[in-house]
CSV table of N, CA and C in Angstrom, one decimal:
chain,number,residue,atom,x,y,z
J,1,MET,N,30.7,13.1,5.2
J,1,MET,CA,30.9,14.2,6.1
J,1,MET,C,29.9,14.2,7.3
J,2,PHE,N,28.6,14.0,7.0
J,2,PHE,CA,27.6,13.9,8.0
J,2,PHE,C,26.9,12.6,7.8
J,3,ALA,N,26.3,12.0,8.9
J,3,ALA,CA,25.5,10.8,8.8
J,3,ALA,C,24.1,11.1,9.1
J,4,PHE,N,23.2,11.0,8.0
J,4,PHE,CA,21.8,11.3,8.2
J,4,PHE,C,21.1,10.0,8.3
J,5,HIS,N,20.4,9.8,9.4
J,5,HIS,CA,19.8,8.5,9.6
J,5,HIS,C,18.3,8.5,9.3
J,6,SER,N,17.6,9.6,9.5
J,6,SER,CA,16.2,9.6,9.2
J,6,SER,C,15.9,10.3,7.9
J,7,PRO,N,14.8,10.0,7.3
J,7,PRO,CA,14.5,10.8,6.0
J,7,PRO,C,14.4,12.3,6.3
J,8,ALA,N,13.8,12.7,7.4
J,8,ALA,CA,13.7,14.1,7.7
J,8,ALA,C,15.1,14.7,7.9
J,9,ALA,N,16.0,14.0,8.5
J,9,ALA,CA,17.4,14.6,8.7
J,9,ALA,C,18.1,14.7,7.3
J,10,ARG,N,17.9,13.7,6.4
J,10,ARG,CA,18.5,13.7,5.1
J,10,ARG,C,17.9,14.9,4.3
J,11,LEU,N,16.6,15.1,4.4
J,11,LEU,CA,16.0,16.2,3.7
J,11,LEU,C,16.5,17.5,4.2
J,12,PHE,N,16.5,17.7,5.5
J,12,PHE,CA,17.0,18.9,6.1
J,12,PHE,C,18.5,19.1,5.8
J,13,GLY,N,19.3,18.1,5.8
J,13,GLY,CA,20.7,18.2,5.4
J,13,GLY,C,20.9,18.6,4.0
J,14,THR,N,20.1,18.0,3.1
J,14,THR,CA,20.1,18.3,1.7
J,14,THR,C,19.8,19.8,1.4
J,15,VAL,N,18.7,20.2,2.1
J,15,VAL,CA,18.3,21.6,1.9
J,15,VAL,C,19.4,22.6,2.4
J,16,LEU,N,20.0,22.2,3.6
J,16,LEU,CA,21.1,23.1,4.1
J,16,LEU,C,22.3,23.1,3.1
J,17,ILE,N,22.7,22.0,2.6
J,17,ILE,CA,23.8,21.9,1.7
J,17,ILE,C,23.5,22.7,0.4
J,18,ALA,N,22.3,22.5,-0.1
J,18,ALA,CA,21.9,23.3,-1.3
J,18,ALA,C,21.8,24.8,-1.1
J,19,ALA,N,21.3,25.2,0.1
J,19,ALA,CA,21.2,26.6,0.4
J,19,ALA,C,22.6,27.2,0.5
J,20,ALA,N,23.5,26.5,1.0
J,20,ALA,CA,24.9,27.0,1.2
J,20,ALA,C,25.7,27.0,-0.1
J,21,GLY,N,25.1,26.4,-1.1
J,21,GLY,CA,25.8,26.3,-2.4
J,21,GLY,C,26.9,25.2,-2.4
J,22,LEU,N,26.8,24.3,-1.5
J,22,LEU,CA,27.9,23.3,-1.4
J,22,LEU,C,27.5,21.9,-2.0
J,23,ALA,N,26.4,21.9,-2.6
J,23,ALA,CA,25.9,20.6,-3.2
J,23,ALA,C,26.8,20.1,-4.3
J,24,CYS,N,27.1,18.9,-4.3
J,24,CYS,CA,27.9,18.3,-5.3
J,24,CYS,C,27.2,17.1,-5.9
J,25,SER,N,27.7,16.5,-7.0
J,25,SER,CA,27.0,15.5,-7.6
J,25,SER,C,26.9,14.2,-6.8
J,26,SER,N,27.8,14.0,-5.8
J,26,SER,CA,27.7,12.8,-5.0
J,26,SER,C,26.8,13.0,-3.8
J,27,ALA,N,26.3,14.2,-3.5
J,27,ALA,CA,25.5,14.4,-2.3
J,27,ALA,C,24.1,13.8,-2.6
J,28,PRO,N,23.5,13.2,-1.6
J,28,PRO,CA,22.2,12.6,-1.7
J,28,PRO,C,21.1,13.7,-1.9
J,29,MET,N,20.6,13.9,-3.1
J,29,MET,CA,19.6,14.9,-3.3
J,29,MET,C,18.2,14.2,-3.4
J,30,ARG,N,17.2,14.8,-2.8
J,30,ARG,CA,15.8,14.3,-2.9
J,30,ARG,C,15.0,15.2,-3.7
J,31,ASP,N,14.1,14.7,-4.4
J,31,ASP,CA,13.1,15.5,-5.2
J,31,ASP,C,12.0,15.8,-4.3
J,32,ILE,N,12.0,17.1,-3.8
J,32,ILE,CA,11.0,17.5,-2.8
J,32,ILE,C,9.6,17.6,-3.5
J,33,ALA,N,9.5,18.0,-4.7
J,33,ALA,CA,8.3,18.1,-5.4
J,33,ALA,C,7.7,16.7,-5.6
J,34,SER,N,8.5,15.7,-5.9
J,34,SER,CA,8.0,14.3,-6.0
J,34,SER,C,7.5,13.8,-4.7
J,35,ASP,N,8.2,14.1,-3.6
J,35,ASP,CA,7.8,13.6,-2.3
J,35,ASP,C,6.4,14.3,-1.9
J,36,ALA,N,6.2,15.5,-2.3
J,36,ALA,CA,5.0,16.2,-2.0
J,36,ALA,C,3.8,15.6,-2.8
J,37,ALA,N,4.2,15.3,-4.1
J,37,ALA,CA,3.1,14.7,-4.9
J,37,ALA,C,2.8,13.3,-4.4
J,38,THR,N,3.7,12.5,-3.9
J,38,THR,CA,3.5,11.2,-3.3
J,38,THR,C,2.6,11.3,-2.1
J,39,ASP,N,2.9,12.3,-1.2
J,39,ASP,CA,2.0,12.5,-0.1
J,39,ASP,C,0.6,12.9,-0.5
J,40,ALA,N,0.5,13.8,-1.4
J,40,ALA,CA,-0.8,14.2,-1.9
J,40,ALA,C,-1.6,13.1,-2.5
J,41,GLY,N,-0.9,12.2,-3.3
J,41,GLY,CA,-1.5,11.0,-3.8
J,41,GLY,C,-2.1,10.1,-2.8
J,42,ALA,N,-1.3,9.9,-1.7
J,42,ALA,CA,-1.8,9.1,-0.6
J,42,ALA,C,-3.1,9.6,0.0
J,43,ARG,N,-3.2,10.9,0.1
J,43,ARG,CA,-4.4,11.5,0.7
J,43,ARG,C,-5.6,11.3,-0.2
J,44,PHE,N,-5.4,11.4,-1.5
J,44,PHE,CA,-6.5,11.3,-2.4
J,44,PHE,C,-6.7,9.9,-3.0
J,45,GLY,N,-5.7,9.0,-2.8
J,45,GLY,CA,-5.8,7.6,-3.1
J,45,GLY,C,-4.9,7.1,-4.3
J,46,HIS,N,-4.4,6.0,-4.1
J,46,HIS,CA,-3.7,5.2,-5.1
J,46,HIS,C,-4.5,4.1,-5.6
J,47,LYS,N,-4.9,4.0,-6.8
J,47,LYS,CA,-5.8,3.0,-7.3
J,47,LYS,C,-4.9,1.8,-7.9
J,48,SER,N,-5.4,0.6,-7.6
J,48,SER,CA,-4.7,-0.6,-8.1
J,48,SER,C,-5.2,-1.0,-9.4
J,49,THR,N,-4.6,-2.0,-10.0
J,49,THR,CA,-5.1,-2.6,-11.2
J,49,THR,C,-6.4,-3.4,-10.8
J,50,PRO,N,-7.2,-3.8,-11.8
J,50,PRO,CA,-8.4,-4.6,-11.4
J,50,PRO,C,-8.0,-5.9,-10.9
J,51,PHE,N,-8.8,-6.5,-10.0
J,51,PHE,CA,-8.6,-7.8,-9.5
J,51,PHE,C,-8.6,-8.8,-10.6
J,52,ALA,N,-7.7,-9.8,-10.6
J,52,ALA,CA,-7.7,-10.8,-11.6
J,52,ALA,C,-7.5,-12.2,-10.9
J,53,GLY,N,-8.3,-13.1,-11.2
J,53,GLY,CA,-8.2,-14.4,-10.5
J,53,GLY,C,-9.3,-15.3,-10.8
J,54,ALA,N,-9.3,-16.5,-10.2
J,54,ALA,CA,-10.3,-17.5,-10.5
J,54,ALA,C,-11.7,-17.1,-9.9
J,55,LYS,N,-11.7,-16.5,-8.7
J,55,LYS,CA,-13.0,-16.2,-8.0
J,55,LYS,C,-13.1,-14.7,-7.8
J,56,ALA,N,-12.1,-14.0,-7.5
J,56,ALA,CA,-12.1,-12.5,-7.3
J,56,ALA,C,-11.6,-11.8,-8.6
J,57,ASN,N,-12.5,-11.4,-9.5
J,57,ASN,CA,-12.1,-10.8,-10.7
J,57,ASN,C,-12.9,-9.6,-11.1
J,58,GLN,N,-13.4,-8.9,-10.1
J,58,GLN,CA,-14.1,-7.6,-10.3
J,58,GLN,C,-13.6,-6.6,-9.3
J,59,GLY,N,-13.6,-5.4,-9.7
J,59,GLY,CA,-13.3,-4.3,-8.8
J,59,GLY,C,-11.8,-4.1,-8.6
J,60,PHE,N,-11.4,-3.2,-7.7
J,60,PHE,CA,-10.1,-2.8,-7.5
J,60,PHE,C,-10.0,-2.4,-6.1
J,61,VAL,N,-8.8,-2.0,-5.6
J,61,VAL,CA,-8.5,-1.5,-4.3
J,61,VAL,C,-7.9,-0.2,-4.3
J,62,THR,N,-8.2,0.7,-3.4
J,62,THR,CA,-7.6,2.0,-3.3
J,62,THR,C,-6.9,2.2,-2.0
J,63,HIS,N,-5.7,2.8,-2.0
J,63,HIS,CA,-4.9,3.1,-0.8
J,63,HIS,C,-5.2,4.6,-0.5
J,64,VAL,N,-5.6,4.9,0.7
J,64,VAL,CA,-5.8,6.2,1.2
J,64,VAL,C,-5.2,6.4,2.6
J,65,LEU,N,-5.1,7.7,3.0
J,65,LEU,CA,-4.7,8.0,4.4
J,65,LEU,C,-5.9,8.5,5.1
J,66,GLU,N,-6.3,7.9,6.2
J,66,GLU,CA,-7.4,8.3,7.1
J,66,GLU,C,-6.9,8.5,8.5
J,67,ASP,N,-7.0,9.6,9.0
J,67,ASP,CA,-6.5,9.9,10.4
J,67,ASP,C,-5.1,9.5,10.6
J,68,GLY,N,-4.2,9.7,9.7
J,68,GLY,CA,-2.8,9.3,9.8
J,68,GLY,C,-2.5,7.9,9.6
J,69,LYS,N,-3.5,7.1,9.2
J,69,LYS,CA,-3.3,5.6,9.0
J,69,LYS,C,-3.5,5.3,7.6
J,70,SER,N,-2.7,4.3,7.1
J,70,SER,CA,-2.8,3.8,5.7
J,70,SER,C,-3.9,2.8,5.7
J,71,VAL,N,-4.9,3.0,4.8
J,71,VAL,CA,-6.1,2.2,4.7
J,71,VAL,C,-6.3,1.7,3.3
J,72,LEU,N,-6.6,0.5,3.1
J,72,LEU,CA,-7.0,-0.1,1.8
J,72,LEU,C,-8.5,-0.2,1.8
J,73,VAL,N,-9.1,0.2,0.7
J,73,VAL,CA,-10.6,0.2,0.5
J,73,VAL,C,-10.9,-0.5,-0.8
J,74,LEU,N,-11.9,-1.4,-0.7
J,74,LEU,CA,-12.3,-2.1,-1.9
J,74,LEU,C,-13.3,-1.3,-2.6
J,75,SER,N,-13.4,-1.4,-3.9
J,75,SER,CA,-14.3,-0.6,-4.7
J,75,SER,C,-15.7,-1.1,-4.6
J,76,ASP,N,-16.7,-0.3,-4.9
J,76,ASP,CA,-18.1,-0.7,-4.8
J,76,ASP,C,-18.5,-1.9,-5.7
J,77,ASP,N,-17.8,-2.0,-6.8
J,77,ASP,CA,-18.1,-3.1,-7.7
J,77,ASP,C,-17.4,-4.4,-7.4
J,78,PHE,N,-16.7,-4.5,-6.3
J,78,PHE,CA,-16.0,-5.7,-5.8
J,78,PHE,C,-17.1,-6.7,-5.4
J,79,VAL,N,-17.0,-7.9,-5.8
J,79,VAL,CA,-17.9,-9.0,-5.4
J,79,VAL,C,-17.1,-10.0,-4.5
J,80,VAL,N,-17.6,-10.2,-3.3
J,80,VAL,CA,-16.9,-11.1,-2.3
J,80,VAL,C,-17.1,-12.6,-2.9
J,81,PRO,N,-16.0,-13.3,-3.0
J,81,PRO,CA,-16.0,-14.6,-3.6
J,81,PRO,C,-16.9,-15.6,-2.7
J,82,GLU,N,-17.6,-16.5,-3.3
J,82,GLU,CA,-18.4,-17.4,-2.5
J,82,GLU,C,-17.5,-18.6,-2.2
J,83,THR,N,-16.6,-18.4,-1.2
J,83,THR,CA,-15.7,-19.5,-0.7
J,83,THR,C,-15.8,-19.5,0.8
J,84,PRO,N,-15.4,-20.6,1.4
J,84,PRO,CA,-15.5,-20.7,2.9
J,84,PRO,C,-14.8,-19.6,3.7
J,85,ALA,N,-13.6,-19.2,3.4
J,85,ALA,CA,-12.9,-18.3,4.3
J,85,ALA,C,-12.0,-17.3,3.5
J,86,PRO,N,-12.6,-16.3,2.7
J,86,PRO,CA,-11.8,-15.3,2.1
J,86,PRO,C,-11.2,-14.3,3.0
J,87,HIS,N,-9.9,-14.0,2.9
J,87,HIS,CA,-9.2,-13.1,3.7
J,87,HIS,C,-8.5,-12.0,2.9
J,88,TRP,N,-8.2,-10.9,3.5
J,88,TRP,CA,-7.2,-9.9,3.0
J,88,TRP,C,-5.8,-10.5,3.1
J,89,GLN,N,-5.0,-10.4,2.1
J,89,GLN,CA,-3.6,-10.7,2.2
J,89,GLN,C,-2.8,-9.7,1.4
J,90,LEU,N,-1.8,-9.1,2.1
J,90,LEU,CA,-1.0,-8.1,1.5
J,90,LEU,C,0.4,-8.7,1.2
J,91,VAL,N,1.0,-8.3,0.0
J,91,VAL,CA,2.3,-8.7,-0.3
J,91,VAL,C,3.2,-7.4,-0.5
J,92,ASP,N,4.3,-7.4,0.2
J,92,ASP,CA,5.2,-6.2,0.1
J,92,ASP,C,6.1,-6.3,-1.1
J,93,SER,N,6.9,-5.3,-1.3
J,93,SER,CA,7.8,-5.3,-2.5
J,93,SER,C,8.9,-6.3,-2.4
J,94,ARG,N,9.1,-6.9,-1.2
J,94,ARG,CA,10.2,-7.9,-1.1
J,94,ARG,C,9.6,-9.3,-1.2
J,95,GLY,N,8.3,-9.4,-1.4
J,95,GLY,CA,7.6,-10.7,-1.6
J,95,GLY,C,7.1,-11.3,-0.3
J,96,ASN,N,7.1,-10.6,0.8
J,96,ASN,CA,6.6,-11.2,2.1
J,96,ASN,C,5.1,-11.0,2.0
J,97,ALA,N,4.4,-12.1,2.5
J,97,ALA,CA,2.9,-12.1,2.5
J,97,ALA,C,2.4,-11.9,3.9
J,98,TYR,N,1.4,-11.1,4.1
J,98,TYR,CA,0.8,-10.8,5.4
J,98,TYR,C,-0.7,-11.1,5.4
J,99,LEU,N,-1.1,-12.2,6.1
J,99,LEU,CA,-2.5,-12.5,6.1
J,99,LEU,C,-3.2,-11.7,7.2
J,100,LEU,N,-4.2,-11.0,6.8
J,100,LEU,CA,-4.9,-10.1,7.7
J,100,LEU,C,-6.4,-10.5,7.9
J,101,ASN,N,-7.3,-9.6,8.0
J,101,ASN,CA,-8.7,-9.8,8.4
J,101,ASN,C,-9.4,-10.7,7.4
J,102,ARG,N,-10.4,-11.4,8.0
J,102,ARG,CA,-11.3,-12.2,7.2
J,102,ARG,C,-12.2,-11.2,6.4
J,103,LEU,N,-12.5,-11.5,5.2
J,103,LEU,CA,-13.3,-10.6,4.3
J,103,LEU,C,-14.8,-10.6,4.7
J,104,LYS,N,-15.3,-11.8,4.9
J,104,LYS,CA,-16.7,-11.9,5.2
J,104,LYS,C,-17.0,-11.8,6.7
J,105,ILE,N,-18.1,-11.1,7.0
J,105,ILE,CA,-18.5,-10.9,8.4
J,105,ILE,C,-19.9,-11.6,8.4
J,106,LYS,N,-20.6,-11.6,9.5
J,106,LYS,CA,-21.9,-12.3,9.6
J,106,LYS,C,-22.9,-11.7,8.6
J,107,GLY,N,-23.7,-12.6,8.1
J,107,GLY,CA,-24.7,-12.2,7.1
J,107,GLY,C,-24.1,-11.8,5.8
J,108,ASP,N,-24.6,-10.7,5.2
J,108,ASP,CA,-24.2,-10.3,3.9
J,108,ASP,C,-23.1,-9.2,4.0
J,109,ARG,N,-22.6,-8.9,5.2
J,109,ARG,CA,-21.6,-7.9,5.4
J,109,ARG,C,-20.2,-8.4,5.2
J,110,PHE,N,-19.3,-7.4,4.8
J,110,PHE,CA,-17.9,-7.8,4.7
J,110,PHE,C,-17.0,-6.6,5.0
J,111,ASN,N,-15.8,-6.9,5.3
J,111,ASN,CA,-14.8,-5.9,5.6
J,111,ASN,C,-14.3,-5.3,4.4
J,112,LYS,N,-14.9,-4.1,4.0
J,112,LYS,CA,-14.6,-3.4,2.8
J,112,LYS,C,-13.2,-2.6,3.0
J,113,THR,N,-12.9,-2.3,4.2
J,113,THR,CA,-11.6,-1.6,4.4
J,113,THR,C,-10.7,-2.4,5.4
J,114,VAL,N,-9.4,-2.2,5.3
J,114,VAL,CA,-8.5,-2.7,6.2
J,114,VAL,C,-7.4,-1.7,6.5
J,115,VAL,N,-7.0,-1.6,7.7
J,115,VAL,CA,-5.9,-0.7,8.1
J,115,VAL,C,-4.6,-1.5,7.9
J,116,ILE,N,-3.6,-0.9,7.2
J,116,ILE,CA,-2.3,-1.6,7.0
J,116,ILE,C,-1.6,-1.5,8.4
J,117,PRO,N,-1.2,-2.6,8.9
J,117,PRO,CA,-0.5,-2.6,10.2
J,117,PRO,C,0.9,-2.0,10.1
J,118,PRO,N,1.5,-1.5,11.2
J,118,PRO,CA,2.8,-0.8,11.1
J,118,PRO,C,3.9,-1.8,10.7
J,119,PHE,N,3.8,-3.1,10.9
J,119,PHE,CA,4.9,-4.0,10.6
J,119,PHE,C,4.9,-4.3,9.1
J,120,VAL,N,3.9,-3.8,8.3
J,120,VAL,CA,3.9,-4.0,6.8
J,120,VAL,C,4.6,-2.7,6.3
J,121,HIS,N,5.8,-2.8,5.7
J,121,HIS,CA,6.5,-1.6,5.3
J,121,HIS,C,5.9,-1.0,4.0
J,122,ASP,N,5.5,-1.8,3.1
J,122,ASP,CA,4.8,-1.3,1.9
J,122,ASP,C,3.9,-2.3,1.3
J,123,VAL,N,3.1,-2.0,0.4
J,123,VAL,CA,2.1,-2.9,-0.2
J,123,VAL,C,2.3,-2.8,-1.7
J,124,ALA,N,2.7,-3.9,-2.3
J,124,ALA,CA,2.9,-4.0,-3.8
J,124,ALA,C,1.6,-4.6,-4.4
J,125,ARG,N,1.1,-5.6,-3.7
J,125,ARG,CA,-0.1,-6.4,-4.2
J,125,ARG,C,-1.1,-6.6,-3.1
J,126,VAL,N,-2.3,-6.7,-3.5
J,126,VAL,CA,-3.4,-7.1,-2.5
J,126,VAL,C,-4.0,-8.4,-3.1
J,127,GLN,N,-4.1,-9.4,-2.2
J,127,GLN,CA,-4.6,-10.7,-2.7
J,127,GLN,C,-5.9,-11.0,-1.8
J,128,ILE,N,-6.8,-11.6,-2.5
J,128,ILE,CA,-7.9,-12.2,-1.7
J,128,ILE,C,-7.5,-13.7,-1.6
J,129,TRP,N,-7.3,-14.1,-0.3
J,129,TRP,CA,-6.8,-15.4,0.0
J,129,TRP,C,-7.9,-16.3,0.6
J,130,CYS,N,-8.0,-17.5,0.2
J,130,CYS,CA,-8.9,-18.5,0.8
J,130,CYS,C,-8.1,-19.3,1.8
J,131,ALA,N,-8.4,-19.1,3.1
J,131,ALA,CA,-7.7,-19.7,4.2
J,131,ALA,C,-8.1,-21.2,4.2
J,132,PHE,N,-9.3,-21.6,3.8
J,132,PHE,CA,-9.7,-23.0,3.8
J,132,PHE,C,-9.0,-23.8,2.7
J,133,ALA,N,-9.0,-23.3,1.5
J,133,ALA,CA,-8.3,-24.0,0.4
J,133,ALA,C,-6.8,-23.7,0.3
J,134,GLU,N,-6.4,-22.6,1.0
J,134,GLU,CA,-5.0,-22.1,1.0
J,134,GLU,C,-4.6,-21.8,-0.5
J,135,THR,N,-5.4,-20.9,-1.1
J,135,THR,CA,-5.1,-20.5,-2.4
J,135,THR,C,-5.5,-19.1,-2.7
J,136,VAL,N,-4.8,-18.4,-3.6
J,136,VAL,CA,-5.2,-17.1,-4.0
J,136,VAL,C,-6.4,-17.1,-4.9
J,137,LEU,N,-7.4,-16.3,-4.5
J,137,LEU,CA,-8.7,-16.2,-5.3
J,137,LEU,C,-8.6,-15.1,-6.3
J,138,GLY,N,-7.8,-14.1,-6.0
J,138,GLY,CA,-7.7,-13.0,-7.0
J,138,GLY,C,-6.6,-12.0,-6.4
J,139,GLU,N,-6.1,-11.2,-7.3
J,139,GLU,CA,-5.0,-10.3,-7.0
J,139,GLU,C,-5.0,-9.0,-7.8
J,140,ALA,N,-4.7,-7.9,-7.0
J,140,ALA,CA,-4.6,-6.6,-7.7
J,140,ALA,C,-3.3,-6.0,-7.2
J,141,SER,N,-2.6,-5.3,-8.1
J,141,SER,CA,-1.3,-4.7,-7.8
J,141,SER,C,-1.3,-3.2,-8.0
J,142,PHE,N,-0.4,-2.6,-7.4
J,142,PHE,CA,-0.2,-1.2,-7.5
J,142,PHE,C,1.0,-0.9,-8.5
J,143,GLU,N,0.9,0.2,-9.2
J,143,GLU,CA,2.0,0.5,-10.2
J,143,GLU,C,3.3,0.6,-9.4
J,144,LYS,N,3.3,1.3,-8.3
J,144,LYS,CA,4.4,1.5,-7.4
J,144,LYS,C,4.0,1.1,-6.0
J,145,ALA,N,4.8,0.4,-5.2
J,145,ALA,CA,4.4,0.0,-3.9
J,145,ALA,C,4.0,1.2,-3.0
J,146,VAL,N,2.9,1.1,-2.3
J,146,VAL,CA,2.4,2.1,-1.5
J,146,VAL,C,2.8,1.9,0.0
J,147,ARG,N,2.9,3.0,0.7
J,147,ARG,CA,3.3,2.9,2.1
J,147,ARG,C,2.2,3.4,3.0
């Protein structure tokens, strides 16, 4: 009957149909409470599994929303691997890998946070990637892909 192209339009259309009492079993219904819980979880953080790998095997990563941007933050107990070029690498739910910032900065400092770029649709796993050896040093995954 109607073509809803955006999530907001689908939600608005579903609410209108339900309010009019015209909802049927084939109508696309959304769980509004679940969407609100997902949004609240993003504000307060989605925690990953602990890192597991040959060199990066301590700590975890948390997904949060800061100033409207999706940000990944490493835990305080994360130890930067002693390798030549560790980097952030994100893997989406489709298996696409995105190589991002270098983890180490000058001296003892490192990039503890990274903003998820807009071209990354979701994040299923976070990897610490050695660009020199071209290998995964450690990996942490989310229970459900985060956006």
